[in-house]
Short mmCIF file of C-alpha atoms in Angstrom, two decimals:
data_model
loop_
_atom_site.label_atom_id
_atom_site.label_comp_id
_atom_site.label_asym_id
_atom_site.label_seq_id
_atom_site.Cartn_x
_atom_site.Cartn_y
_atom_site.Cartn_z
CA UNK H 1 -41.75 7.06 -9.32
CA UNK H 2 -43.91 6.72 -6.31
CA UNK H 3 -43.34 10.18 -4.68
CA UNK H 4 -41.54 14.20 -5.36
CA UNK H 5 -38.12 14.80 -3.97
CA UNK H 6 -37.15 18.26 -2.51
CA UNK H 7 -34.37 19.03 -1.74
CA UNK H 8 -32.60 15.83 -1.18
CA UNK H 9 -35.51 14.35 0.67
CA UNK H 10 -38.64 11.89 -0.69
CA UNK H 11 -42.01 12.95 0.05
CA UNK H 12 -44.16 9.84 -1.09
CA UNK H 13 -47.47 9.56 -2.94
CA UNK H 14 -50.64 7.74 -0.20
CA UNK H 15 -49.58 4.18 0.55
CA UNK H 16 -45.67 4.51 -0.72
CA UNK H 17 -43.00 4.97 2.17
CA UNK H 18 -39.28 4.34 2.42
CA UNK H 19 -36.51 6.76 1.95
CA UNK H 20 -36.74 6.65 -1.88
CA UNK H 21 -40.93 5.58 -1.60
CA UNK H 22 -39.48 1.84 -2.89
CA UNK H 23 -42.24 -0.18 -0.09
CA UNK H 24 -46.14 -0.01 -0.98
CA UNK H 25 -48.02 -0.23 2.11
CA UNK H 26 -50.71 -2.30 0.54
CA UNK H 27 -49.43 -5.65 -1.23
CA UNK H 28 -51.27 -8.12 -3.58
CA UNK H 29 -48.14 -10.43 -3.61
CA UNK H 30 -48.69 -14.13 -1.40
CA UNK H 31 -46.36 -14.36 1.10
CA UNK H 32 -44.00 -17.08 -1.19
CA UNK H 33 -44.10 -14.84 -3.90
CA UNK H 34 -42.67 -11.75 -1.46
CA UNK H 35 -40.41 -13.76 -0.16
CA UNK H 36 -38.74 -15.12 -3.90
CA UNK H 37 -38.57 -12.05 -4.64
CA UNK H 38 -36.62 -10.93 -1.70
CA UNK H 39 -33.86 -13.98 -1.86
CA UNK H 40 -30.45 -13.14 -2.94
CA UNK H 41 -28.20 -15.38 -5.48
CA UNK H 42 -28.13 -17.75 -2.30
CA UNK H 43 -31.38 -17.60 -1.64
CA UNK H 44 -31.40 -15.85 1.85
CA UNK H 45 -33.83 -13.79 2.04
CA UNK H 46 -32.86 -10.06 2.25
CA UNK H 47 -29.38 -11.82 2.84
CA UNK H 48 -30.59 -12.19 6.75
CA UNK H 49 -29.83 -8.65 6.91
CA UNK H 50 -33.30 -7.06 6.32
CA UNK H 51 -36.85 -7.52 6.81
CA UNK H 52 -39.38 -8.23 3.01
CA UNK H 53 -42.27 -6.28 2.77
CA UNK H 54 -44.59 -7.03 -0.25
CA UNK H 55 -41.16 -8.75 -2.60
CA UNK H 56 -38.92 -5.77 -1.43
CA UNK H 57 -36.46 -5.37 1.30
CA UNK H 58 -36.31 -3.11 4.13
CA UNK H 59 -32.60 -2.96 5.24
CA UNK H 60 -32.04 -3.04 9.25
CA UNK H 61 -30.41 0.34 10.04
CA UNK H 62 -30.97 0.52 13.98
CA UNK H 63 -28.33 3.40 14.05
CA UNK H 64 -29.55 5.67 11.71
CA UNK H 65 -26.08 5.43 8.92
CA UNK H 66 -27.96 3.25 6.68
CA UNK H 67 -24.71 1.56 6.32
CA UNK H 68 -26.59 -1.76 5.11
CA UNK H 69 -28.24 -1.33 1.56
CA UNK H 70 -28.60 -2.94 -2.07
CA UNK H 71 -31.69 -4.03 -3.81
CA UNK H 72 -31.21 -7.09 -1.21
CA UNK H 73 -29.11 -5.64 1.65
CA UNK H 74 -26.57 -7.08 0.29
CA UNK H 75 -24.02 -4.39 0.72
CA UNK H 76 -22.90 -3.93 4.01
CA UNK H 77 -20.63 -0.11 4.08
CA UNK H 78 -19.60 -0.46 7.85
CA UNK H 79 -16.64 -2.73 5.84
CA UNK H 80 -15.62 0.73 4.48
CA UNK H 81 -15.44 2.28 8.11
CA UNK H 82 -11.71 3.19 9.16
CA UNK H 83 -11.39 1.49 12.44
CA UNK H 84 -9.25 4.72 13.87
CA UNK H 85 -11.12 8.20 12.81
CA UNK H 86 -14.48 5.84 12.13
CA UNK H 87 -15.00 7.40 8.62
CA UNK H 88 -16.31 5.89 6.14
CA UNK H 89 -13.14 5.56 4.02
CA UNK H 90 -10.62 7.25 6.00
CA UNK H 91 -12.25 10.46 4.73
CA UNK H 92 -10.68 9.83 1.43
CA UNK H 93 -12.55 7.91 -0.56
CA UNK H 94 -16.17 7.24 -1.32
CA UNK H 95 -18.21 3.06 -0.39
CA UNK H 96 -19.44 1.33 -2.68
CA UNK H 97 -21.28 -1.98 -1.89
CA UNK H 98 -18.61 -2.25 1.12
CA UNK H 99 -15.61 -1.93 -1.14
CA UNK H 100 -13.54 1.84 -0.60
CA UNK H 101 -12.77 3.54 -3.87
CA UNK H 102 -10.14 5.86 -3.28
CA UNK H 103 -8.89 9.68 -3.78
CA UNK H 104 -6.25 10.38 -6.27
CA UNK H 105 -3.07 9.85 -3.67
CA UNK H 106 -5.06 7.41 -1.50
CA UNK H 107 -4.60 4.25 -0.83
CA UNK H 108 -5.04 0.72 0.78
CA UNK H 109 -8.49 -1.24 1.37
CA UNK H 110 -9.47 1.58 4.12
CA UNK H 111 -8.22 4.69 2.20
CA UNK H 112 -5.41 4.78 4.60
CA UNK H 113 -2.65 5.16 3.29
CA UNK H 114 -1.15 8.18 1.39
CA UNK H 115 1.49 8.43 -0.97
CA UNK H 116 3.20 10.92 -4.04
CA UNK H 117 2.66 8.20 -6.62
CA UNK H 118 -0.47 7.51 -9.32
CA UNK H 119 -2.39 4.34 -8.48
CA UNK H 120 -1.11 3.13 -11.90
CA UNK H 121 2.98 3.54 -10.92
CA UNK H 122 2.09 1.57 -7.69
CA UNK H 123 0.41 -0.62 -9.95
CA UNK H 124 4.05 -1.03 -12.11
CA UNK H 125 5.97 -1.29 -9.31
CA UNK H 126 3.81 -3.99 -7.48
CA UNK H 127 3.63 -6.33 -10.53
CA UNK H 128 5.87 -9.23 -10.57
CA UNK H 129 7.16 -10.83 -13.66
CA UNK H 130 4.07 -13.15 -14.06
CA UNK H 131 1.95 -10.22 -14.37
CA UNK H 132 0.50 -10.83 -10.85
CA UNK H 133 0.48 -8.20 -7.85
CA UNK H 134 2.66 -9.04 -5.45
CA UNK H 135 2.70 -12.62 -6.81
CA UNK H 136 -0.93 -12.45 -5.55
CA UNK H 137 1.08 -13.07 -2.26
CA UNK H 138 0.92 -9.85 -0.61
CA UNK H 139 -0.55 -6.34 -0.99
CA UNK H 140 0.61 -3.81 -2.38
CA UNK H 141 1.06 -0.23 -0.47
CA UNK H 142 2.25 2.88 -2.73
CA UNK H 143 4.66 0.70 -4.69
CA UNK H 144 6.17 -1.88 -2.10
CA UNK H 145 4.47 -5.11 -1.41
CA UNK H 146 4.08 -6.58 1.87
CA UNK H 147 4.34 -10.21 1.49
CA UNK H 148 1.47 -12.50 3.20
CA UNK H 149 3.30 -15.60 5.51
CA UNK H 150 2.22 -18.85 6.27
CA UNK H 151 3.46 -18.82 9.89
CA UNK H 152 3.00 -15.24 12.05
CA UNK H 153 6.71 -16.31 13.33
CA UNK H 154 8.11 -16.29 9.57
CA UNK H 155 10.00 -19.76 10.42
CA UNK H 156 8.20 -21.40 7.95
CA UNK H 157 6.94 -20.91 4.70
CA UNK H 158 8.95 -17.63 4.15
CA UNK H 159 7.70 -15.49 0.93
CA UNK H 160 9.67 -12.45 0.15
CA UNK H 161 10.88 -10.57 -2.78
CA UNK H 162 10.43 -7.44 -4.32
CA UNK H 163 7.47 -8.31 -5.64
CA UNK H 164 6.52 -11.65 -3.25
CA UNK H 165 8.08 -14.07 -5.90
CA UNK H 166 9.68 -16.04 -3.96
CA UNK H 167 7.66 -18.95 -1.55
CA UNK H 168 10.45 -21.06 -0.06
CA UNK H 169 6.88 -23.37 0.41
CA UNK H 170 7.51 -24.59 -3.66
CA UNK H 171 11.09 -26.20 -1.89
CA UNK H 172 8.93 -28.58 0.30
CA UNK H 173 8.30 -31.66 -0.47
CA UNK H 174 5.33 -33.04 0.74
CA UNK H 175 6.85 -35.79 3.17
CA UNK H 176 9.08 -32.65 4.16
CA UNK H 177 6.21 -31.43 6.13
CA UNK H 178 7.27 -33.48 9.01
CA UNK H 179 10.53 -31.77 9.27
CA UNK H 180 12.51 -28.50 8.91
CA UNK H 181 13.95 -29.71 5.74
CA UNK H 182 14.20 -27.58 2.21
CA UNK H 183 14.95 -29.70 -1.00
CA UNK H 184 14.26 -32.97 1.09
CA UNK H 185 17.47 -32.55 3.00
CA UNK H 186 19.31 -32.44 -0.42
CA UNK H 187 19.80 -29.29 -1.81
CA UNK H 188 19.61 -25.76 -1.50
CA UNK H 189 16.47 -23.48 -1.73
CA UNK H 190 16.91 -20.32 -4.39
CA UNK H 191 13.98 -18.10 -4.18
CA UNK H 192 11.25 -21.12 -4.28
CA UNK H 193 13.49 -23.47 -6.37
CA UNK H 194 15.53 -26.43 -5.67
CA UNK H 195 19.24 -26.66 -6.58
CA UNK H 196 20.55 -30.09 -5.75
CA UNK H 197 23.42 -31.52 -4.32
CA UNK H 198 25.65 -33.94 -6.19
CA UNK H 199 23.37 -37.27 -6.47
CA UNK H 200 20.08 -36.07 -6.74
CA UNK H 201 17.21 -34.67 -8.69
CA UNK H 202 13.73 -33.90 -9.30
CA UNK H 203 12.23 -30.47 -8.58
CA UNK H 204 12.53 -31.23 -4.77
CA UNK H 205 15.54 -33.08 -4.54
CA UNK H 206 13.44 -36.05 -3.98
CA UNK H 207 15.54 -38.86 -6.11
CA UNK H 208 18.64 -40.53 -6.23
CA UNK H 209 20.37 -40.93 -9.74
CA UNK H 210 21.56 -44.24 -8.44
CA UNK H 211 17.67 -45.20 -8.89
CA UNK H 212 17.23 -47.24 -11.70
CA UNK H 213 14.19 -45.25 -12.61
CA UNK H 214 14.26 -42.21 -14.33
CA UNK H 215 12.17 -39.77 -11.46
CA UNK H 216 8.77 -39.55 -14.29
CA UNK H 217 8.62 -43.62 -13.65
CA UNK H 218 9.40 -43.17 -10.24
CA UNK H 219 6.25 -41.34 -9.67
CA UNK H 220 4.28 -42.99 -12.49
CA UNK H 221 5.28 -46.36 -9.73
CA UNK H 222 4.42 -44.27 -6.63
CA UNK H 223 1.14 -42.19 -8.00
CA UNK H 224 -1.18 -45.15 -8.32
CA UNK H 225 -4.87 -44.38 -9.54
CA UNK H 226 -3.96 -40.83 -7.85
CA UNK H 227 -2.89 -37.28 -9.42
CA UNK H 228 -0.36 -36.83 -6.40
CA UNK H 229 2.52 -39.29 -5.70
CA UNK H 230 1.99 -41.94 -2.59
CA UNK H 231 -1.90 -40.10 -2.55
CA UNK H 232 -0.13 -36.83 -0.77
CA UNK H 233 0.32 -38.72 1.86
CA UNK H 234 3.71 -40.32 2.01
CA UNK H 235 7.61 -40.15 0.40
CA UNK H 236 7.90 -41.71 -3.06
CA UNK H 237 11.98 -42.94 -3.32
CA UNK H 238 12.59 -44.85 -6.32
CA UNK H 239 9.11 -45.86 -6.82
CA UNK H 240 8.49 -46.88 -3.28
CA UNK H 241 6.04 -45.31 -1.16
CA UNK H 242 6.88 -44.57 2.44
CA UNK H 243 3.66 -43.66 4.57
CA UNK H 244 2.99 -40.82 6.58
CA UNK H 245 2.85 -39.99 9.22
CA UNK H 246 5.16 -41.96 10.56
CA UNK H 247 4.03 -44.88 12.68
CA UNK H 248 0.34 -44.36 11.98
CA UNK H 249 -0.95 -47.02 11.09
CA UNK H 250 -4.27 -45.46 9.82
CA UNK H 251 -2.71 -44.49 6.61
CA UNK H 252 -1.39 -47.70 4.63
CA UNK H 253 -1.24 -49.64 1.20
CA UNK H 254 1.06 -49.94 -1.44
CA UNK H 255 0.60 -45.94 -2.71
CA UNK H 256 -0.67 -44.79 0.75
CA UNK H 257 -4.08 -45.17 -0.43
CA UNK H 258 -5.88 -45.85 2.53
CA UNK H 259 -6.05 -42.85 5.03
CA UNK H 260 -8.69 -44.07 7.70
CA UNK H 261 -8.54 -41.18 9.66
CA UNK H 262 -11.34 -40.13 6.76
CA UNK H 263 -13.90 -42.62 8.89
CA UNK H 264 -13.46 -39.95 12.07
CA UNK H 265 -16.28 -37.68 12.56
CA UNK H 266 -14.91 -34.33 14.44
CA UNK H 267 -15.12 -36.05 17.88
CA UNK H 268 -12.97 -38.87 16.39
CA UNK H 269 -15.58 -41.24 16.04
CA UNK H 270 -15.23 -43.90 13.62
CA UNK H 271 -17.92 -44.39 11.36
CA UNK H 272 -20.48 -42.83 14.09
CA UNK H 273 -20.25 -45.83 16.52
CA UNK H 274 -22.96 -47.68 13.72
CA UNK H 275 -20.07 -49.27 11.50
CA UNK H 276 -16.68 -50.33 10.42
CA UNK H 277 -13.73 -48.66 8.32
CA UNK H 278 -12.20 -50.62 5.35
CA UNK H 279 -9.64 -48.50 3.47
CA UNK H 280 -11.18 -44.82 4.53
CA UNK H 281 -14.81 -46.08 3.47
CA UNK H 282 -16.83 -46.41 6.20
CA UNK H 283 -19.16 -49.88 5.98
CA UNK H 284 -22.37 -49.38 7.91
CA UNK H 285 -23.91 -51.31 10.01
CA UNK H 286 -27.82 -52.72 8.93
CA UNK H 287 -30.38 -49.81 9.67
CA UNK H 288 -27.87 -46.58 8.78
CA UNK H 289 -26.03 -45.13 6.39
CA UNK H 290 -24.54 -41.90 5.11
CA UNK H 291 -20.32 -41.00 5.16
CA UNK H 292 -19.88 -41.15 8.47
CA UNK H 293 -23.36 -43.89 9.12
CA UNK H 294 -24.41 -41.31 10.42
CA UNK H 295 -28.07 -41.60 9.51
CA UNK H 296 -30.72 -43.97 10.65
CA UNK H 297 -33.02 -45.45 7.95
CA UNK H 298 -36.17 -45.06 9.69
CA UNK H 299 -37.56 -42.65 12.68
CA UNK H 300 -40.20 -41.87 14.85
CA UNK H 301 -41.57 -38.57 13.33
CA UNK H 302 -43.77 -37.60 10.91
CA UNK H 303 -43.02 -35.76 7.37
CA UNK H 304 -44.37 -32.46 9.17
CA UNK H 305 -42.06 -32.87 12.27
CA UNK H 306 -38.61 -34.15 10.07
CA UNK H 307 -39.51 -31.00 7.47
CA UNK H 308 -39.46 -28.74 10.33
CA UNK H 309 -36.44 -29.54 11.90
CA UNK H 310 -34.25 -28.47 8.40
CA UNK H 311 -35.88 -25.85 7.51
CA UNK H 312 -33.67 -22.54 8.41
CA UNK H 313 -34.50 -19.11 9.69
CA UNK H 314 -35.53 -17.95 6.30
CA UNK H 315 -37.94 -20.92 5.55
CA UNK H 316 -35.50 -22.91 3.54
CA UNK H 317 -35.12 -26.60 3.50
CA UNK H 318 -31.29 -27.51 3.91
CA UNK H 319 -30.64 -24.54 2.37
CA UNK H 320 -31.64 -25.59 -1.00
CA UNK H 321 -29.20 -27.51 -0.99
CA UNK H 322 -30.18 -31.34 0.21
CA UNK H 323 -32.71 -33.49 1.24
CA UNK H 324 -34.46 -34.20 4.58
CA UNK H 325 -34.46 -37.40 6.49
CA UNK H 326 -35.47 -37.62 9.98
CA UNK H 327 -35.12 -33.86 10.91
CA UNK H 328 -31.52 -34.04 9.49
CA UNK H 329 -30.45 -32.49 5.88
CA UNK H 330 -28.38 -35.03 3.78
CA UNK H 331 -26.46 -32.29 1.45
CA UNK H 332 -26.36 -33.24 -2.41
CA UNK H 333 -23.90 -36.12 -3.23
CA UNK H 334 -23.24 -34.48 -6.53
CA UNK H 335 -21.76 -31.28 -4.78
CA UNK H 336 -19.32 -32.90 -2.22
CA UNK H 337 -18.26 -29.52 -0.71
CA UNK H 338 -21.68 -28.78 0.49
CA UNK H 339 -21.91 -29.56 4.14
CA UNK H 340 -23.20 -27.96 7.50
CA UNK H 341 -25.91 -29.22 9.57
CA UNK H 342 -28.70 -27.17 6.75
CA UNK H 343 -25.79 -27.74 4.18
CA UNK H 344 -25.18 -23.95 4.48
CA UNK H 345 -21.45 -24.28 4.38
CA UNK H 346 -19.01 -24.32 1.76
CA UNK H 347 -15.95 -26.34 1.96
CA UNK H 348 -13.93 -24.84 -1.11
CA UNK H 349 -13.43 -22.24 0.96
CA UNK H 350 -11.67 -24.17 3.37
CA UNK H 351 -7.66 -23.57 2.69
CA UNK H 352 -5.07 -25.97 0.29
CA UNK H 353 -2.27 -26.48 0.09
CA UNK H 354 0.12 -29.20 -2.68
CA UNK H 355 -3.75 -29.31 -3.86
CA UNK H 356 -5.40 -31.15 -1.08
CA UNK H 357 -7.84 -29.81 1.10
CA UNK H 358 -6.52 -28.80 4.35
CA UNK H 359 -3.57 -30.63 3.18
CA UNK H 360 -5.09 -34.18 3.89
CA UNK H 361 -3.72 -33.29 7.33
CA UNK H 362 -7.59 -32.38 9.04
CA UNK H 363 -11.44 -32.04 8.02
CA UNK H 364 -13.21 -29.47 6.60
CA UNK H 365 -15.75 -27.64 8.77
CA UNK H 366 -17.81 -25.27 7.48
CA UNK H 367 -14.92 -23.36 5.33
CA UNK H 368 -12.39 -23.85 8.30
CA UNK H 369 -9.96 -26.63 9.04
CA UNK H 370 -9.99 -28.81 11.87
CA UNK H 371 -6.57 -30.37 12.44
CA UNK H 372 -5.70 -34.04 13.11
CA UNK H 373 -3.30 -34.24 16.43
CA UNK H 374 0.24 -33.02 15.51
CA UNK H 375 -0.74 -30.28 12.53
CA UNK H 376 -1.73 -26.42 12.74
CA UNK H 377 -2.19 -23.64 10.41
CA UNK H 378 -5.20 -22.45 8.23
CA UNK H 379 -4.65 -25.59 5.83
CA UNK H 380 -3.14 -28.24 8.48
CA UNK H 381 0.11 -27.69 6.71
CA UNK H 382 2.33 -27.24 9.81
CA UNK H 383 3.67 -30.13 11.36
CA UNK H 384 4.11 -29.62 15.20
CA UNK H 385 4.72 -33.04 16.30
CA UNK H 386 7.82 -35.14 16.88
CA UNK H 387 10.32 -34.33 13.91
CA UNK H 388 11.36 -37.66 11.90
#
């Protein structure tokens, strides 16, 4: 509205510019007001991809494709570039927001693939019988899935099937993790289930009939105050916990409640060198506090100095997402997965697996798992240590 177009090209009214005239050279907006109105969903401004001129963003194209747009650069199109011919879409598709929308015959995320079936027979062929593609375990390629693996060396955690439906992961038991075992050592795997030899049950093969507990009070005996038997972090057998791992003493009590490995910071510090750890909690010393006692109660800086120190590129303190102290953010209690040193991370996005983060097995930094000695993989979940 701020300009004529002629053939295919803007020619903007006086103090208007931009490709489609969208920036005003002359703005009445404060500089907090420009700025909220440049912050995406997050609240980054111009999603650190762009510069805000008078509440609008001007997308950083420094090669001329104008591959970053959106009303707040949030779409970035060079995700749509086929790493090969460098087209945008293989040639056979059109971007949208970064995401390739495809010719009839096309396929795969890049447009790369071509084959004599309709999208929607793919579709039919690729769905397995709980309605999922590929399980939601693989991707699917002009009918045929290609099943996703735990381990690049497919020794463990095999999923195949026609459509992915089977994940030989659903025969390990938890404590299995420290060996090669399927079905606990007591049965055979089938396609993700369990099928027990003579003398024991449960789903992983976990319990002797000559228990005399059925295997519901078993784990009623072995779950505690916890969802997960032995606290996911040990072998329930006839209502006993076992911990794990073996020989660590750091992980103890009668349902392998305590795990004090959760007092290490990620240079294995307990309890930041200002404190004690009783049961996983760490109990801080006088004059700190925080998880890890981490944080001193009083410092030598004013409001001014602290307030600068968490404030990120885009003027935000900790990310709107905590509370400064001492030139440090303290993310929100309330949302424990917030973390990062402006609590700009996310740890839900930080891999699971049997429903604990990075299986119990590491810490969570910033959406990636750091391992405790003896485990590997995206969630911790393979054990490389000494086999018990």
């Amino acid at each position: 509205d701020h300009g004529i177009c002629n053939c295919g090209k803007c020619f903007c009214d006086e103090s208007w510019f931009g490709e489609s005239c969208q920036y005003q050279e002359q703005c009445s907006l404060s500089s907090k007001t420009s700025k909220d109105l440049c912050r995406n969903a997050q609240g980054v401004v111009c999603s650190n991809a762009g510069t805000c001129k008078c509440g609008s963003c001007m997308c950083h194209n420094p090669d001329g494709k104008g591959l970053i747009s959106g009303r707040y650069c949030e779409c970035d199109d060079s995700e749509c570039l086929d790493e090969d011919s460098g087209e945008v879409c293989g040639g056979h598709g059109k971007c949208y927001c970064g995401n390739c929308y495809c010719s009839a015959g096309w396929h795969g995320d890049k447009c790369e693939f071509q084959c004599d079936i309709s999208p929607w027979e793919s579709k039919r062929r690729c769905t397995s019988p709980d309605g999922k593609i590929c399980s939601n375990r693989g991707t699917c390629v002009c009918g045929e899935c290609t099943c996703y693996d735990v381990d690049p060396s497919g020794d463990w955690g095999d999923i195949h099937g026609d459509t992915c439906e089977c994940d030989e992961r659903s025969c390990h038991a938890m404590y299995d993790r420290y060996s090669d075992d399927f079905c606990s050592g007591h049965g055979q795997c089938n396609c993700g289930r369990c099928d027990c030899k003579e003398g024991w049950a449960g789903k992983k093969c976990d319990h002797p009939l000559s228990c005399s507990l059925s295997v519901e009070a078993s784990q009623k005996k072995c779950r505690g105050t916890s969802s997960l038997p032995c606290f996911g972090r040990g072998q329930c057998l006839c209502g006993q916990c076992t911990c794990h791992p073996p020989g660590d003493k750091r992980v103890y009590g009668k349902n392998c409640e305590c795990d004090n490995r959760q007092c290490e910071d990620l240079n294995g510090e307990i309890c930041g060198g200002h404190g004690f750890c009783s049961c996983g909690r760490c109990i801080c010393s006088d004059g700190w506090f925080g998880k890890h006692c981490q944080f001193p109660r009083s410092c030598d800086m004013t409001d001014e100095q602290s307030k600068s120190l968490c404030e990120t590129a885009d003027g935000i303190m900790c990310s709107g997402k905590g509370s400064c102290h001492c030139g440090r953010c303290i993310c929100s209690p309330q949302e424990w997965y917030i973390s990062g040193e402006f609590c700009e991370c996310d740890d839900r996005e930080c891999d699971k697996h049997d429903g604990l983060v990075c299986t119990g097995n590491g810490v969570c930094n910033c959406g990636n798992c750091d391992c405790w000695d003896g485990w590997t993989g995206n969630a911790c979940e393979i054990w490389v240590g000494e086999e018990y």
